[in-house]
CSV table of C-alpha atoms in Angstrom, one decimal:
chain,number,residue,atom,x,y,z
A,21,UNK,CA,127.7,80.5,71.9
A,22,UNK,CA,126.7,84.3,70.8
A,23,UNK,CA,123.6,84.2,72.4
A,24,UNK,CA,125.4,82.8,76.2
A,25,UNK,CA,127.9,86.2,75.1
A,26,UNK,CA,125.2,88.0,74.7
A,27,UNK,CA,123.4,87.3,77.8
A,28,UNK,CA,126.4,87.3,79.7
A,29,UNK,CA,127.0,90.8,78.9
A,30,UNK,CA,123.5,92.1,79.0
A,31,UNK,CA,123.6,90.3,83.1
A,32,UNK,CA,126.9,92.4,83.3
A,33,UNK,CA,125.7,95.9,82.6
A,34,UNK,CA,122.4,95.3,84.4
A,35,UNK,CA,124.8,94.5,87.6
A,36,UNK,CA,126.7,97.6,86.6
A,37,UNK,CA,123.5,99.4,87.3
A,38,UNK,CA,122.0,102.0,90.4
A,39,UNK,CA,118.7,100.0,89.7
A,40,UNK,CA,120.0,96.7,90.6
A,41,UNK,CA,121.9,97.5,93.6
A,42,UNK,CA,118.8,99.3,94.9
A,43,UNK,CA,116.8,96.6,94.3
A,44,UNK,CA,119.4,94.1,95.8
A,45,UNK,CA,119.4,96.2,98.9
A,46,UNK,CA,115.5,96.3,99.4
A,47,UNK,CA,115.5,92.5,98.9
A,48,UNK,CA,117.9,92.0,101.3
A,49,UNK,CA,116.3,94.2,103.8
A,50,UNK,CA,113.1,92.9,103.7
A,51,UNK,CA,114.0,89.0,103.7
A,52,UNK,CA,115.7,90.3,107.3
A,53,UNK,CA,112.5,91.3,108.3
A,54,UNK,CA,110.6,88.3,107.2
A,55,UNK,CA,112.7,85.7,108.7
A,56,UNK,CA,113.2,87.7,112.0
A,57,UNK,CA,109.3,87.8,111.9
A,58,UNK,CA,109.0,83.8,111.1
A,59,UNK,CA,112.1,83.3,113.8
A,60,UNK,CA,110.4,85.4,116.4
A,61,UNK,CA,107.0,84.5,116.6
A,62,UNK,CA,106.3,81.5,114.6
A,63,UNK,CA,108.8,79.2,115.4
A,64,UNK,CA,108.9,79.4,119.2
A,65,UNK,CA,104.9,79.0,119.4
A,66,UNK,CA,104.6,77.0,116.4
A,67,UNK,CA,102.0,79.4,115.3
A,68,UNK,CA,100.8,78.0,111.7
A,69,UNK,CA,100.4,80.9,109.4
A,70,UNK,CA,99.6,79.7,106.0
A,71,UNK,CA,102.8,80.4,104.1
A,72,UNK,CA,106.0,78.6,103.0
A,73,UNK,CA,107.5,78.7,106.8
A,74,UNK,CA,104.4,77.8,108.8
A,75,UNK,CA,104.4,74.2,106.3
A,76,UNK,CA,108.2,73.6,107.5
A,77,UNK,CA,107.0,74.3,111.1
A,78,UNK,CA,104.6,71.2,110.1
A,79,UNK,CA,107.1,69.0,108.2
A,80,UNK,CA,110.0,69.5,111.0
A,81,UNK,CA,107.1,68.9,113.8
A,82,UNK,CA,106.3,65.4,112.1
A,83,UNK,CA,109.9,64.4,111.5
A,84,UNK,CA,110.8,65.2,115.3
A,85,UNK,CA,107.4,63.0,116.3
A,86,UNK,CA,108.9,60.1,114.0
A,87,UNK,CA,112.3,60.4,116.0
A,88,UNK,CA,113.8,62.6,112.8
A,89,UNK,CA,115.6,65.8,113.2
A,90,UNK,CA,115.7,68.1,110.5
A,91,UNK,CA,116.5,71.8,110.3
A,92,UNK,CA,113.8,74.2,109.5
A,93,UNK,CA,116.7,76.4,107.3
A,94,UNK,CA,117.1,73.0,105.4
A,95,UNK,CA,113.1,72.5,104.6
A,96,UNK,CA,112.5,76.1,103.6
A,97,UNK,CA,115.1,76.3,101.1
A,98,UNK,CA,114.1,72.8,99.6
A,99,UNK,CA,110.3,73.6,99.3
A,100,UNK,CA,111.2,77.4,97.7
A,101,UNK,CA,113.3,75.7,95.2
A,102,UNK,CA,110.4,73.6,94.1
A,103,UNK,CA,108.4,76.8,93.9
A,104,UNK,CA,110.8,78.8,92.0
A,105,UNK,CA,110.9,76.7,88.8
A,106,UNK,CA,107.1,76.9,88.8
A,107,UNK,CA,107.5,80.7,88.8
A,108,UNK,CA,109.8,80.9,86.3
A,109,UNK,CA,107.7,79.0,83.6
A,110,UNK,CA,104.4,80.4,85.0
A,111,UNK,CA,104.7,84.0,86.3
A,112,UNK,CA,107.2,85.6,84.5
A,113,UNK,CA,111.8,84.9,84.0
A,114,UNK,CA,111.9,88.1,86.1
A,115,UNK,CA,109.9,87.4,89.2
A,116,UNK,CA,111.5,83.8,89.3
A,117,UNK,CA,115.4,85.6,89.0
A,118,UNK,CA,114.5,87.7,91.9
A,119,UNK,CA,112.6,85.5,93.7
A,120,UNK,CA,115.6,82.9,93.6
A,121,UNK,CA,117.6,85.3,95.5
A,122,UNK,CA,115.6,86.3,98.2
A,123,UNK,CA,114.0,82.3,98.6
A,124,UNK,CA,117.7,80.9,98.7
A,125,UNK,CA,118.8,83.4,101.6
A,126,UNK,CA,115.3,83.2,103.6
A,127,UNK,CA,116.6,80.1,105.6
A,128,UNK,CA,120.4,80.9,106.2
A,129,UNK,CA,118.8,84.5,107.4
A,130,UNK,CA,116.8,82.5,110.2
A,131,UNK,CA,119.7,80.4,111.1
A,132,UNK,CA,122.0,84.4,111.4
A,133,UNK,CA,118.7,85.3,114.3
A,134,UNK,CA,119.5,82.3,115.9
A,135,UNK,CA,123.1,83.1,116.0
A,136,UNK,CA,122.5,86.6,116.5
A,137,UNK,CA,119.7,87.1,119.3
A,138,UNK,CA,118.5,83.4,120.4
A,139,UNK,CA,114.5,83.3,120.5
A,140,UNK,CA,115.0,81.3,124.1
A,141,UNK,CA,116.1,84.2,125.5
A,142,UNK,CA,112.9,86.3,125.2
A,143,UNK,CA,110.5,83.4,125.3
A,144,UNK,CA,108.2,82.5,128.1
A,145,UNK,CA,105.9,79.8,128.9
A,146,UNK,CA,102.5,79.8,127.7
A,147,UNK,CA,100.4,78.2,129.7
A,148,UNK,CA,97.2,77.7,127.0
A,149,UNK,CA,99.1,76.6,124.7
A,150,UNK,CA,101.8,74.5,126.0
A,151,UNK,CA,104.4,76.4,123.9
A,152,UNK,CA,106.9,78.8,124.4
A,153,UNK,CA,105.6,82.9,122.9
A,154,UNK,CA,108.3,85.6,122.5
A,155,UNK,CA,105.2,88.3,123.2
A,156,UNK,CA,103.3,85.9,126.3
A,157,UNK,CA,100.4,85.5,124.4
A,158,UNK,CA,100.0,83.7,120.7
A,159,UNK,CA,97.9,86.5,119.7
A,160,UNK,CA,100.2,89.3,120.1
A,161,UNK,CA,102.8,86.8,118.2
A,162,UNK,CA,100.1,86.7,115.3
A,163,UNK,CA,99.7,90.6,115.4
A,164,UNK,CA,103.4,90.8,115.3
A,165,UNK,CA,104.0,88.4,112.1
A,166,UNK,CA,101.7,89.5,110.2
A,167,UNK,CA,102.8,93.7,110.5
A,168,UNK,CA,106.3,92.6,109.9
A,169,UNK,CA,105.9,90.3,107.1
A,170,UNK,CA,102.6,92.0,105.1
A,171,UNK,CA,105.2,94.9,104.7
A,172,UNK,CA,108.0,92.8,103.6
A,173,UNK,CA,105.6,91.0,101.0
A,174,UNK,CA,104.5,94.6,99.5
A,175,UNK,CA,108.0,95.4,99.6
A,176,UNK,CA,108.9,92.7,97.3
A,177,UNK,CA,105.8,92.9,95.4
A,178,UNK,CA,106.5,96.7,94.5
A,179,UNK,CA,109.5,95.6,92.7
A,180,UNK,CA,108.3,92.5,91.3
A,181,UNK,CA,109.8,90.2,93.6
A,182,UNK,CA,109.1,88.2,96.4
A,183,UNK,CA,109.6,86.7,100.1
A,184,UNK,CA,109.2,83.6,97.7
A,185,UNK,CA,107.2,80.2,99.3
A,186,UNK,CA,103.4,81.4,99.4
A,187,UNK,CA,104.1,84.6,97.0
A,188,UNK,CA,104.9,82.3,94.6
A,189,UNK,CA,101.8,80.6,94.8
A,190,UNK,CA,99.6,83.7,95.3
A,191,UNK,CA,101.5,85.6,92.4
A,192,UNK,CA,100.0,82.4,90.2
A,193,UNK,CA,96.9,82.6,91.3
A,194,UNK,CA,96.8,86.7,90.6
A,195,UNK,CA,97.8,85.9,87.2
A,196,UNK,CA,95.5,83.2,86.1
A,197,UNK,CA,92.7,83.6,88.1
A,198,UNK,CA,92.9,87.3,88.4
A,199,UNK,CA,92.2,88.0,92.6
A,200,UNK,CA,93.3,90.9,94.5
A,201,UNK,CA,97.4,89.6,95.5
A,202,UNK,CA,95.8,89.8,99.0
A,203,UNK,CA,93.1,86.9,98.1
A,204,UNK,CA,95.7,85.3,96.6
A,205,UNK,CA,97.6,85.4,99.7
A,206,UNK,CA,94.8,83.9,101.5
A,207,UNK,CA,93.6,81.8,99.1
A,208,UNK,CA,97.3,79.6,99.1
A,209,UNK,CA,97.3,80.3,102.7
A,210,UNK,CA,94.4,78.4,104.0
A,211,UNK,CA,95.2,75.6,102.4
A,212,UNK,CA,98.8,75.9,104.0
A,213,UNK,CA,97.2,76.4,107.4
A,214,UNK,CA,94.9,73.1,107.3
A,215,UNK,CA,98.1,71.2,107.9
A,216,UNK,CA,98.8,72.3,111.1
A,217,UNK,CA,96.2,69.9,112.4
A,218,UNK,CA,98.7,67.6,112.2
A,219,UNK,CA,101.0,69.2,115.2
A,220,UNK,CA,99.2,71.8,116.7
A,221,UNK,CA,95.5,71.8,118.5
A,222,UNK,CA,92.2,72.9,117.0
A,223,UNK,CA,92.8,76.3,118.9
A,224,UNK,CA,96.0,77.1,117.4
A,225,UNK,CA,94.6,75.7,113.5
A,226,UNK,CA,92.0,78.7,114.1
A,227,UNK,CA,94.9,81.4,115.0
A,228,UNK,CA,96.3,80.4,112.3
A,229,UNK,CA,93.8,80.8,109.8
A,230,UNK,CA,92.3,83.8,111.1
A,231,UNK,CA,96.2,85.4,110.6
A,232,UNK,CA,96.2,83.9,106.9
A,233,UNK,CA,92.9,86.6,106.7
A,234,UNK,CA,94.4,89.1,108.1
A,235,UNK,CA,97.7,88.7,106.5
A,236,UNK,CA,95.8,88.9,102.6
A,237,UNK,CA,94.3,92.3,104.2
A,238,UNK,CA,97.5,93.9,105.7
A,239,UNK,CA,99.0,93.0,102.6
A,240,UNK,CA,96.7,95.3,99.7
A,241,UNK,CA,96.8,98.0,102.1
A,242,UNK,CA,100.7,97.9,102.1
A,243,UNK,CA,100.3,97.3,98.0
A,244,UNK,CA,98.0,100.3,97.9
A,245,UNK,CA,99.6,102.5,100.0
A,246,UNK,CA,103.2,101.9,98.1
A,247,UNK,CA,101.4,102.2,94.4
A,248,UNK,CA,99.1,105.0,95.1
A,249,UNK,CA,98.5,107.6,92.2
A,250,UNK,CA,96.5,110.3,91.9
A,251,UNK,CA,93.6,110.4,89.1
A,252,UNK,CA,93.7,114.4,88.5
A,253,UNK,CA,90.9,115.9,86.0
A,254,UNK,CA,91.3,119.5,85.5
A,255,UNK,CA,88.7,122.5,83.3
A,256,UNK,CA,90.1,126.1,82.8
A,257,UNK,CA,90.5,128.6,80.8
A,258,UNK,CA,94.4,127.8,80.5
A,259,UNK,CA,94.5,124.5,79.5
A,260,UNK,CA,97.6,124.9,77.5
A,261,UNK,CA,99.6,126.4,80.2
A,262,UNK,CA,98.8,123.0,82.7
A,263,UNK,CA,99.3,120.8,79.5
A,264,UNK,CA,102.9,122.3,78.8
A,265,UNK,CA,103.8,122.1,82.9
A,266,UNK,CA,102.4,118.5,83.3
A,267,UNK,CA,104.7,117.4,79.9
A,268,UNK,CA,107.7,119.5,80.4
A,269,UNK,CA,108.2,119.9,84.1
A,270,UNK,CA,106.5,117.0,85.2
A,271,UNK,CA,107.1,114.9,82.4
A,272,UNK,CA,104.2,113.2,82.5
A,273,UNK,CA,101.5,112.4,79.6
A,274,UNK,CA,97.9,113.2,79.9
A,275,UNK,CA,94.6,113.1,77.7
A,276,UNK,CA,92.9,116.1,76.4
A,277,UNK,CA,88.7,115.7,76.3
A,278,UNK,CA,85.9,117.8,75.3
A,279,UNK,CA,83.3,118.4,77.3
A,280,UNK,CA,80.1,120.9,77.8
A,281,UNK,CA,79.6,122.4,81.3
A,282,UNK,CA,75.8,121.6,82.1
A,283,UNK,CA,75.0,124.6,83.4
A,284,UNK,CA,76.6,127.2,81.5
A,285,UNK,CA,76.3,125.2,78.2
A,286,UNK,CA,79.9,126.7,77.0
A,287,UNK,CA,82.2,123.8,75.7
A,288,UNK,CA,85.6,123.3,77.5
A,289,UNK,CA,88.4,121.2,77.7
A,290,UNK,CA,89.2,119.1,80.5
A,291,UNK,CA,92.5,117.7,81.1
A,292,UNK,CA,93.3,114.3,82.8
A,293,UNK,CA,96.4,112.9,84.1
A,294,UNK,CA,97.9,110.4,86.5
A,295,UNK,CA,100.2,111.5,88.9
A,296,UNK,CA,102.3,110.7,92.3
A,297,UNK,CA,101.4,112.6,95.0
A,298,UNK,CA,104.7,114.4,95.1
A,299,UNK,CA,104.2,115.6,91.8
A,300,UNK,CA,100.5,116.4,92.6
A,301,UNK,CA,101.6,118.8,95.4
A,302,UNK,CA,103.5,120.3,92.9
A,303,UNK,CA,101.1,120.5,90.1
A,304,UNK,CA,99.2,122.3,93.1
A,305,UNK,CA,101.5,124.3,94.2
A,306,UNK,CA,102.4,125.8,90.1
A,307,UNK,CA,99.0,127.1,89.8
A,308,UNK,CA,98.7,128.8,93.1
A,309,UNK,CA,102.0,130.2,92.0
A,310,UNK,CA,100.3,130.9,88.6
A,311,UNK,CA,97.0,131.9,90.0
A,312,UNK,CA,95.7,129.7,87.5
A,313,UNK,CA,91.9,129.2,88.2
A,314,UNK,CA,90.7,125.8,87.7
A,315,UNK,CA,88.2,123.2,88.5
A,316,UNK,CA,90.1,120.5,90.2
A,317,UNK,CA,89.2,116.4,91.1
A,318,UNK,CA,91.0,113.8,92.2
A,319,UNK,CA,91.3,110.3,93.0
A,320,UNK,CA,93.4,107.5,94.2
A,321,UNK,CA,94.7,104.9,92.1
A,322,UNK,CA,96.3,101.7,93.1
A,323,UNK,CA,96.7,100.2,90.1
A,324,UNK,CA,97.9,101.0,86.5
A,325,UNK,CA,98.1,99.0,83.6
A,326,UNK,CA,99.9,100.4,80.3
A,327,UNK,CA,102.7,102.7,79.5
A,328,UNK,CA,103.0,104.1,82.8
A,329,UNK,CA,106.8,104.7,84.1
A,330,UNK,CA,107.1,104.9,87.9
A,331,UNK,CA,110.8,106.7,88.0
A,332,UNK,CA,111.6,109.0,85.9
A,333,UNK,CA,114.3,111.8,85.2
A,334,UNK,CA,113.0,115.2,85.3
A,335,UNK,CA,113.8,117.6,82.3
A,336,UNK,CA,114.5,121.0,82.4
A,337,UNK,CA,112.2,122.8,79.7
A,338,UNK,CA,111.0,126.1,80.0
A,339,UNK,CA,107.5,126.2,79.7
A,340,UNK,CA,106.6,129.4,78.8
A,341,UNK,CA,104.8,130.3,81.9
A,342,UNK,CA,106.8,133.9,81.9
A,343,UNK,CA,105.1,134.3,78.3
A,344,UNK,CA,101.6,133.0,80.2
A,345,UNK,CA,101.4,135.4,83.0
């Protein structure tokens, strides 16, 4: 009974929180996005990406051949459901709480399009296809899906969530068999899109895979792009001035090595820290100020294991850079 008090309260002040409203919001957001982009340009062409929709395109396509009618909301939800206990016992109880949220409101948020803006109503006839295409041409539908919903995936991905379906899968396959989260994507995908043989033509099986690719692609550059850091190494003469403004002002920790310049034999210090690129600019922009002279690399960074906290709440120190001049 203590611990299901204790629980309950700990869920109660996490609600209470900035950081899970935030999160809330994003999730919400960028579920919108992915079921406008399965809504809009998979379901009216019955374009087969490999992910959690494109199989209840399939499914809802063989009921309706067998004189069955189903709804494609209904399917979704049923297949995420399955997914979400597996990543609860084999990703991690976070991903699977978020993931339950943004999986359970994926289908009703397809069925609020339909309600909203009817795909019929921008639709035309393909003629190569024999379908209907929102953009005229099942390429441009592809080009559109994919933009839509790699940024929705990285989205989730950045906050250790989900669009749920195929991330669950992929996030599996990241973990134990340690691919890029794009592979993964692609990985789960293709075996996804090898079903569509069963309603679509060979023509439309090949769209569909060759979107699965792209998708895995579109979706590390989106990872990257929202986890880039900055690898900074830094020699000069005032090491301890840099040290005291990366700690203090940028409250950030950094490693201290000693090296030997190979040319003028003298041994130096050389400083080496991970930053944002906001706080780069400013690291930049403090020893301009300072004219500190300083030998300066760096490098991006996608991924960062370890202590490592991506928000953080500057402090006011005084660094003794008045004392330093």
């Amino acid at each position: 009974m203590n611990t299901f008090t204790d629980a309950l309260s700990k869920a109660v002040a996490y609600i209470k929180t900035w950081k899970f409203w935030k999160e809330l919001i994003i999730m919400t957001l960028g579920m919108l996005v992915a079921a406008a982009a399965v809504y809009y340009f998979l379901v009216p062409s019955k374009l087969i990406i490999g992910t959690i929709s494109g199989l209840s395109i399939v499914l809802v396509g063989i009921a309706e051949a067998a004189g069955v009618t189903i709804k494609l909301s209904t399917t979704i939800l049923v297949i995420n459901v399955i997914l979400l206990i597996m990543a609860y016992f084999l990703v991690n109880k976070e991903f699977g709480a978020k993931t339950v949220y943004t999986a359970l409101i994926l289908g009703p948020l397809t069925d609020f399009w339909a309600k909203v803006a009817p795909w019929e109503k921008f639709a035309v006839d393909n003629a190569a296809t024999g379908s209907m295409s929102v953009m005229g041409d099942p390429w441009f539908d592809l080009c559109c899906f994919v933009l839509l919903l790699s940024a929705s995936q990285a989205l989730m991905f950045s906050i250790n969530a989900s669009t749920g379906g195929l991330d669950i899968l992929a996030k599996i396959v990241n973990k134990y068999l340690h691919f890029d989260i794009g592979a993964s994507v692609s990985i789960a995908g293709a075996i996804i899109c090898c079903t569509a043989f069963a309603i679509n033509p060979f023509r439309m099986v090949i769209i569909g895979l060759i979107g699965t690719w792209i998708n895995g692609l579109v979706v590390d550059y989106f990872t990257d792009t929202l986890n880039k850091r900055k690898r900074v190494c830094i020699i000069s003469d005032r090491t301890d001035l840099i040290r005291q403004f990366i700690v203090n002002d940028l409250v950030r920790g950094c490693s201290l090595y000693e090296v030997k310049g190979g040319y003028s034999g003298e041994a130096q210090t050389e400083i080496q820290v991970i930053l944002t690129k906001d706080e780069f600019s400013d690291l930049m922009a403090f020893l301009k100020r300072n004219q500190v002279k300083a030998f300066i690399t760096a490098g991006n960074v996608s991924e960062i294991y370890g202590t490592w906290f991506k928000h953080h709440k500057l402090k006011t120190i005084t660094t003794g850079v008045d004392a330093e001049k």
